[in-house]
Amino acid sequence: MKIKLDTRSAIPLSHQMGEQIRREVAAGQLRPGDRLPSVRELALELLVNPNTVARVYRDLELEGLLETRRGQGTFIGPAAAALAEKERLRLLRQALVRLVEDAQLFGLGREELLEMVQQVARERAWPPREEA
Amino acid sequence: MKIKLDTRSAIPLSHQMGEQIRREVAAGQLRPGDRLPSVRELALELLVNPNTVARVYRDLELEGLLETRRGQGTFIGPAAAALAEKERLRLLRQALVRLVEDAQLFGLGREELLEMVQQVARERAWPPREEA
Amino acid sequence: MKIKLDTRSAIPLSHQMGEQIRREVAAGQLRPGDRLPSVRELALELLVNPNTVARVYRDLELEGLLETRRGQGTFIGPAAAALAEKERLRLLRQALVRLVEDAQLFGLGREELLEMVQQVARERAWPPREEA
Amino acid sequence: MKIKLDTRSAIPLSHQMGEQIRREVAAGQLRPGDRLPSVRELALELLVNPNTVARVYRDLELEGLLETRRGQGTFIGPAAAALAEKERLRLLRQALVRLVEDAQLFGLGREELLEMVQQVARERAWPPREEA
DNA sequence: GTGGTCTAGACCACC
DNA sequence: GTGGTCTAGACCACG
């Protein structure tokens, strides 16, 4: 699990962490049953207070995404798989709408935008077809 | 000028307001010389404390985007036009990269993504070519 | 709002507080729009750390029971009225089942139990009919 | 002996176990001389760490409810019968008061409550008279 | 003044 | 070792 925090952002650290964990679950990089780093481990790695990590885990558990087993650690919960699909669509849709809104706002034509998408795709070495 | 605030977001209201004003300037919807609503007007409209609006205007003035003329109000500054182009590219690029990252993460093929872009464009009644 | 904490109980203070607030809402003693004591006030009154109160308020907000208005305080949310009816039935049902289970377990007859209920009702000066 | 644990409750597993054993003794389902499951058996059955079970047995022994005979196991102690009657009344009284309090709080009339008790009794196939 | 977030460090229940 | 709860006290955004 890879989490990057921007300590200078106005978005609270805990929200950044929660959002990134949700993304990894949505992407299938974290699957039901997977064990997350312990509160203390992750706190040490991110140079963050353990309480902050604990709060994130706790919130995600209330959401039904995580599950804690006393004395054993924190795990991706069984319901996560079902939530993942919804979340995936939500995130992609959100990114799409945001992009099209911006393009419209800035007076771009539809074709220019498509060309820009192609270009970024090429830069990022993204093949026309792919199954992750 | 249309601003929408999400009072439940973790992002401070002032940041939300600042960001949206910058977007409008970048989009050319606000141009140098345009007058902004008075602090009190905007505060009333957004149901926000006048202090908050005043802080946003002050910060944007420090950025060089706004200028205040005593007794007349707050206006888009002359430097705004120059800043707009940079900002435009920054925002669009950011939205593009975010979208492609998500698509890659979720195992979408390049063509599927392009199809989705087309679809959203159609939904939003966006013609193939357009100059705003 | 009257809250009593049992610091010797195994049940965490925050849960005790949350449960009692839920009960007051269910009982209609706290109604939508009512303002709760500020975090600091309640913490002082209950001799509890402000963080603990804040956590309770935050959790109840996630549940949809409370609503916070930045800089103004914490209030009973509009959805609380709807939740109250459900909660009311849940609590009463729970107390009933618990009682009947115990009575059965201890070999009481149905009529003996009814007599005990009558007796407790009399002790507590509870009239046969009442509309609160 | 039937014990159900709620691993998601804030109440420690050991308290839940202790309380349920006390209830079974109070109900006469466990009588002086009865042998309890071994620490390991019960731990296995409840999917709980043996240390936890051992601690519960030890605490109940200190209370005078259990006694351990070296090499033979853990048994309900002779004093349990005397404790049972007190406990029975305590538990029943507690459940009664709780119920009447709730009913009063929610504005129920005494007769409505009695009717609800009757209804639950019928649902649970509880005859008007019974000696367990 | 209000609540929100974060750090620091304690004690507890459980494995 | 694990997470859960609580205290203490800081700084920030908002009214």
XYZ file of C-alpha atoms (C1' of nucleotides) in Angstrom:
558
model
C 0.000 0.000 0.000
C 1.489 3.289 -1.087
C 0.275 6.508 0.407
C 1.654 9.950 -0.233
C 0.736 12.865 1.962
C 0.957 16.517 1.109
C 1.468 18.200 4.444
C 1.056 21.597 2.845
C -2.379 20.916 1.440
C -5.481 22.379 3.022
C -7.013 18.900 2.920
C -6.541 17.205 6.297
C -4.010 14.408 6.392
C -6.654 11.959 7.542
C -8.847 12.731 4.520
C -5.929 12.304 2.168
C -5.142 8.952 3.685
C -8.752 7.775 3.624
C -9.218 8.822 0.027
C -6.077 7.009 -1.103
C -7.035 3.820 0.688
C -10.464 3.991 -0.936
C -8.780 4.410 -4.304
C -6.568 1.386 -3.804
C -9.544 -0.700 -2.837
C -11.475 0.605 -5.836
C -8.555 -0.251 -8.101
C -8.390 -3.767 -6.746
C -4.896 -3.245 -5.401
C -6.259 -3.984 -1.962
C -8.631 -6.939 -1.835
C -10.919 -8.349 0.856
C -8.861 -10.172 3.451
C -5.688 -8.199 2.801
C -4.029 -6.948 5.938
C -3.210 -3.262 6.214
C -0.077 -1.979 7.907
C -0.546 -1.691 11.645
C -1.500 1.685 12.991
C 1.949 2.193 14.435
C 3.786 1.017 11.315
C 1.888 3.299 8.999
C 2.202 6.214 11.399
C 5.962 5.726 11.458
C 6.182 5.435 7.689
C 4.124 8.546 7.024
C 5.634 10.519 9.895
C 2.205 11.014 11.301
C 0.782 10.547 14.762
C -0.618 7.055 15.434
C -3.888 8.591 16.550
C -4.346 10.070 13.098
C -3.936 6.702 11.410
C -6.227 5.092 13.961
C -8.929 7.642 13.227
C -8.706 6.926 9.502
C -8.959 3.165 10.031
C -11.868 3.687 12.385
C -13.760 5.877 9.925
C -13.239 3.433 7.084
C -14.469 0.639 9.322
C -17.679 2.581 9.998
C -18.021 2.917 6.220
C -17.858 -0.862 5.958
C -14.630 -0.882 4.003
C -12.324 -2.194 6.717
C -12.618 -4.711 9.487
C -10.508 -4.956 12.603
C -9.749 -8.178 14.380
C -8.840 -7.604 17.979
C -5.178 -8.070 18.581
C -4.532 -9.146 15.006
C -4.745 -6.030 12.952
C -6.857 -4.251 10.363
C -8.076 -5.912 7.195
C -10.000 -5.114 4.039
C -13.566 -6.167 4.783
C -15.648 -8.574 2.695
C -18.037 -5.844 1.583
C -15.167 -3.949 -0.003
C -15.398 -5.810 -3.290
C -18.983 -4.703 -3.788
C -18.201 -1.133 -2.810
C -15.196 -1.097 -5.110
C -17.218 -1.248 -8.319
C -19.462 1.642 -7.287
C -16.515 3.686 -6.151
C -14.646 2.984 -9.378
C -17.461 4.361 -11.463
C -17.913 7.317 -9.161
C -14.269 8.307 -9.350
C -13.956 7.869 -13.108
C -17.171 9.684 -13.790
C -16.079 12.525 -11.539
C -12.737 12.869 -13.313
C -14.446 12.804 -16.700
C -17.028 15.421 -15.886
C -14.405 17.654 -14.374
C -12.287 17.402 -17.489
C -15.111 18.092 -19.915
C -16.305 21.004 -17.806
C -12.872 22.538 -17.862
C -12.479 21.998 -21.575
C -15.851 23.608 -22.279
C -15.102 26.454 -19.922
C -11.815 27.140 -21.649
C -13.360 27.089 -25.099
C -11.717 23.908 -26.301
C -13.323 21.926 -29.100
C -14.275 18.347 -28.542
C -11.666 17.146 -30.999
C -8.878 19.126 -29.420
C -9.696 17.505 -26.117
C -9.671 14.021 -27.597
C -6.302 14.774 -29.143
C -4.973 15.878 -25.760
C -6.205 12.695 -24.150
C -4.409 10.676 -26.823
C -1.240 12.634 -26.216
C -1.238 12.107 -22.475
C -1.987 8.439 -23.045
C 1.040 8.147 -25.317
C 3.253 9.951 -22.815
C 2.242 7.527 -20.167
C 2.902 4.539 -22.410
C -0.694 3.435 -22.313
C -1.555 0.851 -24.964
C -4.825 1.165 -26.906
C -6.117 -1.959 -25.185
C -5.248 -3.313 -21.824
C -6.638 -5.537 -19.108
C -5.050 -4.861 -15.715
C -19.932 35.229 -10.807
C -21.292 31.924 -9.618
C -19.788 30.267 -6.586
C -20.963 27.108 -4.911
C -19.735 26.175 -1.465
C -19.783 22.786 0.164
C -20.034 23.565 3.847
C -19.506 19.920 4.725
C -16.202 19.612 2.894
C -12.946 19.503 4.799
C -11.587 22.173 2.472
C -11.918 25.594 4.087
C -14.633 27.771 2.632
C -12.065 30.439 1.810
C -10.030 28.005 -0.298
C -13.125 26.888 -2.153
C -14.026 30.475 -2.912
C -10.518 31.419 -3.995
C -10.220 28.430 -6.272
C -13.508 29.142 -8.002
C -12.667 32.775 -8.590
C -9.346 31.714 -10.112
C -11.196 29.315 -12.400
C -13.535 31.998 -13.610
C -10.636 34.278 -14.354
C -8.823 31.460 -16.157
C -11.954 30.795 -18.213
C -12.227 34.418 -19.182
C -15.596 34.752 -17.514
C -14.048 37.381 -15.310
C -11.827 39.827 -17.210
C -9.486 42.614 -16.109
C -11.503 45.585 -14.975
C -14.601 43.569 -14.048
C -16.032 44.504 -10.693
C -16.599 41.806 -8.120
C -19.530 41.788 -5.720
C -18.855 43.728 -2.545
C -17.698 41.810 0.463
C -21.078 42.197 2.105
C -23.068 41.265 -0.968
C -21.128 38.091 -1.559
C -21.176 37.191 2.125
C -24.931 37.562 2.148
C -25.362 35.548 -1.031
C -23.180 32.678 0.162
C -24.414 32.795 3.759
C -20.876 33.263 4.908
C -19.295 35.633 7.376
C -18.072 38.879 5.751
C -14.700 38.320 7.399
C -14.282 35.185 5.325
C -14.999 36.938 2.039
C -12.693 39.798 2.977
C -9.864 37.357 3.653
C -10.329 35.713 0.256
C -10.250 39.056 -1.562
C -7.171 40.098 0.391
C -5.330 36.880 -0.459
C -6.180 37.104 -4.146
C -5.016 40.708 -4.141
C -1.674 39.596 -2.726
C -1.496 37.098 -5.599
C -1.923 39.943 -8.053
C -5.234 38.701 -9.363
C -7.429 41.370 -7.807
C -7.068 45.001 -6.986
C -9.138 47.180 -4.705
C -9.945 50.778 -5.508
C -10.826 52.706 -2.417
C -14.456 53.557 -2.221
C -15.207 51.852 -5.531
C -14.884 48.177 -4.805
C -12.788 45.173 -5.820
C -11.810 44.526 -9.432
C -10.023 41.964 -11.547
C -6.479 43.302 -11.906
C -4.649 43.943 -15.195
C -2.216 41.077 -14.612
C -5.073 38.637 -14.568
C -5.084 38.151 -18.322
C -1.489 36.996 -18.308
C -2.075 34.684 -15.400
C -5.166 33.258 -17.042
C -3.384 31.420 -19.838
C -0.935 29.706 -17.505
C -3.676 28.769 -15.125
C -5.812 27.432 -17.935
C -3.137 25.024 -19.043
C -2.339 24.016 -15.486
C -5.929 23.157 -14.680
C -6.603 21.299 -17.899
C -3.395 19.345 -17.711
C -4.160 18.412 -14.139
C -7.640 17.171 -14.986
C -6.265 15.167 -17.929
C -3.548 13.450 -15.964
C -5.953 12.634 -13.196
C -8.366 11.053 -15.632
C -5.765 8.970 -17.441
C -4.290 7.823 -14.149
C -7.678 6.670 -12.958
C -8.441 4.890 -16.200
C -5.106 3.082 -16.117
C -5.551 2.196 -12.470
C -8.934 0.698 -13.122
C -7.711 -1.331 -16.064
C -9.558 0.577 -18.742
C -8.284 0.447 -22.299
C -7.387 3.666 -24.084
C -10.245 3.233 -26.493
C -12.812 2.661 -23.810
C -11.750 5.911 -22.197
C -12.025 7.849 -25.437
C -15.497 6.416 -25.908
C -16.473 7.577 -22.425
C -15.182 11.062 -23.136
C -17.285 11.170 -26.299
C -20.322 10.054 -24.362
C -19.983 12.683 -21.662
C -19.399 15.287 -24.341
C -22.641 14.271 -26.067
C -24.549 14.339 -22.781
C -23.385 17.845 -22.158
C -24.368 18.946 -25.647
C -20.820 19.761 -26.596
C -20.314 20.168 -30.332
C -17.224 18.674 -32.008
C -15.878 22.179 -32.560
C -16.500 25.252 -30.525
C -14.912 28.543 -29.622
C -16.357 30.032 -26.459
C -29.757 17.791 28.124
C -28.911 15.570 31.056
C -26.149 13.038 30.737
C -24.833 10.800 33.456
C -21.586 8.939 33.051
C -20.466 5.872 34.924
C -16.697 6.113 34.881
C -16.418 2.649 36.382
C -18.339 0.932 33.612
C -16.595 -1.127 30.974
C -18.574 0.778 28.373
C -16.476 3.649 26.999
C -17.514 7.114 28.074
C -18.044 8.160 24.480
C -20.488 5.305 23.884
C -22.404 6.155 27.026
C -22.691 9.733 25.907
C -23.724 8.825 22.372
C -26.340 6.382 23.588
C -27.868 8.910 25.962
C -28.048 11.611 23.334
C -29.717 9.146 20.978
C -32.217 8.336 23.726
C -33.053 11.978 24.303
C -33.620 12.485 20.618
C -35.747 9.340 20.458
C -37.780 10.577 23.413
C -38.357 13.913 21.756
C -36.556 15.768 24.518
C -34.144 17.016 21.910
C -35.772 18.171 18.682
C -34.463 19.194 15.275
C -32.909 22.629 15.475
C -32.114 22.437 19.178
C -28.603 23.509 20.028
C -26.436 21.168 22.044
C -23.998 22.388 24.670
C -20.694 23.394 23.117
C -17.945 20.806 23.153
C -16.088 22.682 25.835
C -19.138 23.289 27.993
C -20.210 19.688 28.020
C -16.654 18.528 28.614
C -16.429 20.784 31.625
C -19.786 19.668 32.977
C -19.031 15.962 32.626
C -15.413 16.296 33.719
C -14.316 14.764 30.472
C -11.745 15.778 27.913
C -13.080 18.049 25.139
C -11.709 15.641 22.556
C -13.986 12.936 23.877
C -17.067 15.097 23.495
C -15.934 16.194 20.056
C -15.575 12.576 18.954
C -19.117 11.812 20.115
C -20.567 14.795 18.283
C -18.614 13.879 15.180
C -19.838 10.279 15.218
C -23.442 11.331 15.681
C -23.046 13.749 12.813
C -21.861 10.920 10.561
C -24.966 9.018 11.653
C -27.072 11.915 10.444
C -28.399 12.772 13.881
C -26.491 16.008 14.444
C -25.411 18.890 12.306
C -22.609 21.335 12.957
C -22.624 24.913 11.787
C -19.144 26.295 11.539
C -18.429 28.703 14.308
C -21.967 28.487 15.669
C -22.229 25.172 17.397
C -23.775 21.735 17.131
C -27.465 21.183 16.519
C -29.988 18.371 16.229
C -30.278 17.714 12.502
C -33.504 17.740 10.492
C -33.365 13.998 9.867
C -33.436 13.320 13.600
C -37.227 13.366 13.798
C -37.484 10.538 11.301
C -34.764 8.547 12.989
C -36.370 9.078 16.389
C -39.436 6.949 15.670
C -37.337 4.010 14.488
C -35.023 4.329 17.431
C -37.922 4.541 19.843
C -39.335 1.253 18.643
C -35.915 -0.367 18.596
C -35.179 0.590 22.195
C -38.574 -0.397 23.536
C -38.616 -3.680 21.667
C -35.132 -4.449 22.953
C -36.100 -3.778 26.558
C -39.225 -5.899 26.175
C -37.484 -8.901 24.676
C -34.787 -8.716 27.289
C -37.355 -8.728 30.057
C -39.395 -11.601 28.685
C -36.247 -13.624 28.048
C -35.154 -13.151 31.632
C -38.566 -14.003 32.979
C -38.717 -17.174 30.931
C -35.187 -18.094 31.895
C -35.967 -17.685 35.553
C -39.123 -19.765 35.342
C -41.581 -16.979 35.944
C -45.141 -17.342 34.725
C -46.572 -14.813 32.365
C -49.012 -13.563 34.955
C -46.369 -13.114 37.602
C -44.442 -10.928 35.181
C -47.474 -8.827 34.373
C -48.047 -8.352 38.071
C -44.450 -7.209 38.531
C -44.815 -4.716 35.711
C -47.933 -3.326 37.389
C -46.095 -3.047 40.661
C -43.143 -1.155 39.217
C -45.564 1.092 37.371
C -47.337 1.934 40.605
C -44.064 2.586 42.405
C -43.104 5.020 39.742
C -46.469 6.765 39.904
C -47.291 5.900 36.356
C -50.982 6.389 35.563
C -52.846 3.734 33.556
C -53.215 6.181 30.699
C -50.927 8.995 29.749
C -49.951 11.105 26.763
C -46.545 12.754 27.235
C -23.490 -23.724 28.146
C -24.306 -21.335 25.341
C -22.380 -18.116 25.004
C -22.676 -15.582 22.223
C -20.047 -12.901 21.762
C -20.366 -9.665 19.894
C -16.834 -8.929 18.718
C -17.903 -5.509 17.493
C -19.231 -4.352 20.821
C -17.284 -1.912 22.926
C -17.814 -4.191 25.906
C -14.752 -6.389 26.417
C -15.200 -9.996 25.393
C -14.279 -11.123 28.899
C -17.086 -9.043 30.416
C -19.581 -10.444 27.947
C -18.517 -13.988 28.797
C -18.590 -13.400 32.554
C -22.022 -11.820 32.419
C -23.489 -14.679 30.428
C -22.073 -17.326 32.729
C -23.551 -15.448 35.679
C -26.915 -15.404 33.938
C -26.850 -19.135 33.335
C -26.035 -19.753 36.959
C -28.808 -17.412 38.049
C -31.243 -19.241 35.775
C -30.280 -22.573 37.242
C -29.040 -23.838 33.897
C -25.657 -24.253 35.542
C -25.832 -25.777 39.015
C -23.256 -26.337 41.742
C -20.978 -29.204 40.744
C -21.528 -28.812 37.008
C -18.312 -28.909 35.023
C -17.541 -26.065 32.647
C -15.802 -26.554 29.300
C -12.036 -26.479 29.559
C -10.297 -23.220 28.825
C -9.044 -24.584 25.535
C -12.368 -26.042 24.457
C -14.270 -22.854 25.124
C -11.566 -20.738 23.516
C -11.772 -22.878 20.401
C -15.553 -22.779 20.324
C -15.749 -19.003 20.719
C -12.754 -18.286 18.493
C -11.157 -16.443 21.340
C -7.684 -16.510 22.784
C -7.290 -19.055 25.636
C -5.796 -16.319 27.794
C -9.099 -14.500 27.641
C -11.109 -17.499 28.786
C -8.621 -18.212 31.558
C -8.968 -14.664 32.833
C -12.759 -14.943 32.942
C -12.630 -18.211 34.889
C -10.112 -16.732 37.287
C -12.278 -13.646 37.929
C -15.413 -15.706 38.508
C -13.476 -17.897 40.890
C -12.468 -14.846 42.885
C -16.161 -13.939 43.016
C -16.889 -17.298 44.566
C -18.975 -18.521 41.652
C -16.528 -21.077 40.274
C -13.951 -23.386 41.714
C -11.124 -25.195 39.986
C -10.040 -28.683 40.927
C -6.506 -29.374 39.885
C -6.297 -31.740 37.008
C -10.074 -32.110 36.796
C -11.306 -28.832 35.444
C -13.465 -25.884 36.428
C -16.790 -26.333 38.227
C -19.715 -24.307 39.493
C -18.972 -23.718 43.187
C -21.269 -24.604 46.093
C -21.966 -20.967 46.909
C -23.470 -20.441 43.483
C -26.933 -21.582 44.536
C -27.124 -18.886 47.190
C -25.857 -16.228 44.830
C -28.286 -17.304 42.148
C -31.448 -16.140 43.886
C -30.060 -12.678 44.607
C -28.764 -12.361 41.104
C -32.038 -13.491 39.632
C -33.938 -10.752 41.390
C -31.320 -8.174 40.553
C -31.411 -8.947 36.851
C -35.171 -9.101 36.588
C -35.666 -5.935 38.565
C -33.143 -4.185 36.392
C -34.853 -5.269 33.172
C -38.224 -4.194 34.539
C -37.139 -0.760 35.606
C -35.418 -0.206 32.317
C -38.543 -1.131 30.407
C -40.880 1.045 32.443
C -38.472 3.959 32.213
C -38.390 3.676 28.445
C -42.140 3.393 28.174
C -42.620 6.474 30.357
C -39.987 8.380 28.418
C -41.680 7.606 25.140
C -45.093 8.616 26.419
C -46.629 5.176 26.436
C -49.600 4.478 28.695
C -49.398 1.722 31.255
C -52.009 -0.319 29.441
C -50.271 -0.077 26.106
C -47.129 -1.430 27.707
C -48.976 -4.333 29.293
C -50.468 -5.142 25.916
C -46.991 -5.125 24.339
C -45.705 -7.476 27.011
C -48.589 -9.835 26.297
C -47.821 -9.691 22.608
C -44.138 -10.520 23.005
C -45.082 -13.299 25.393
C -47.402 -14.792 22.785
C -44.763 -14.486 20.065
C -42.329 -16.387 22.186
C -44.873 -19.104 22.935
C -44.871 -18.327 26.592
C -47.834 -19.884 28.437
C -49.721 -17.847 31.065
C -48.332 -20.142 33.755
C -45.079 -22.024 33.721
C -42.469 -23.450 36.052
C -39.150 -24.061 34.306
C -16.766 32.311 21.064
C -17.544 27.728 17.865
C -15.908 22.987 15.994
C -11.846 20.402 13.292
C -7.390 18.505 13.117
C -3.166 17.061 14.838
C 0.496 15.659 18.178
C 2.058 13.307 22.368
C 1.686 9.902 25.450
C -0.968 7.159 28.790
C -3.674 2.714 29.984
C -6.573 -1.219 28.581
C -8.272 -5.498 26.138
C -6.827 -8.953 23.277
C -3.457 -12.302 20.456
C 2.610 -7.467 19.112
C -2.506 -5.490 17.749
C -6.322 -1.739 17.940
C -9.465 1.267 21.338
C -10.061 4.872 24.505
C -8.855 8.782 27.013
C -6.255 12.967 28.483
C -3.664 17.199 27.518
C -2.770 20.831 24.858
C -1.541 22.948 20.369
C -3.042 25.485 15.958
C -6.524 26.550 12.391
C -10.950 28.092 10.109
C -15.020 30.399 10.976
C -18.585 33.925 13.350
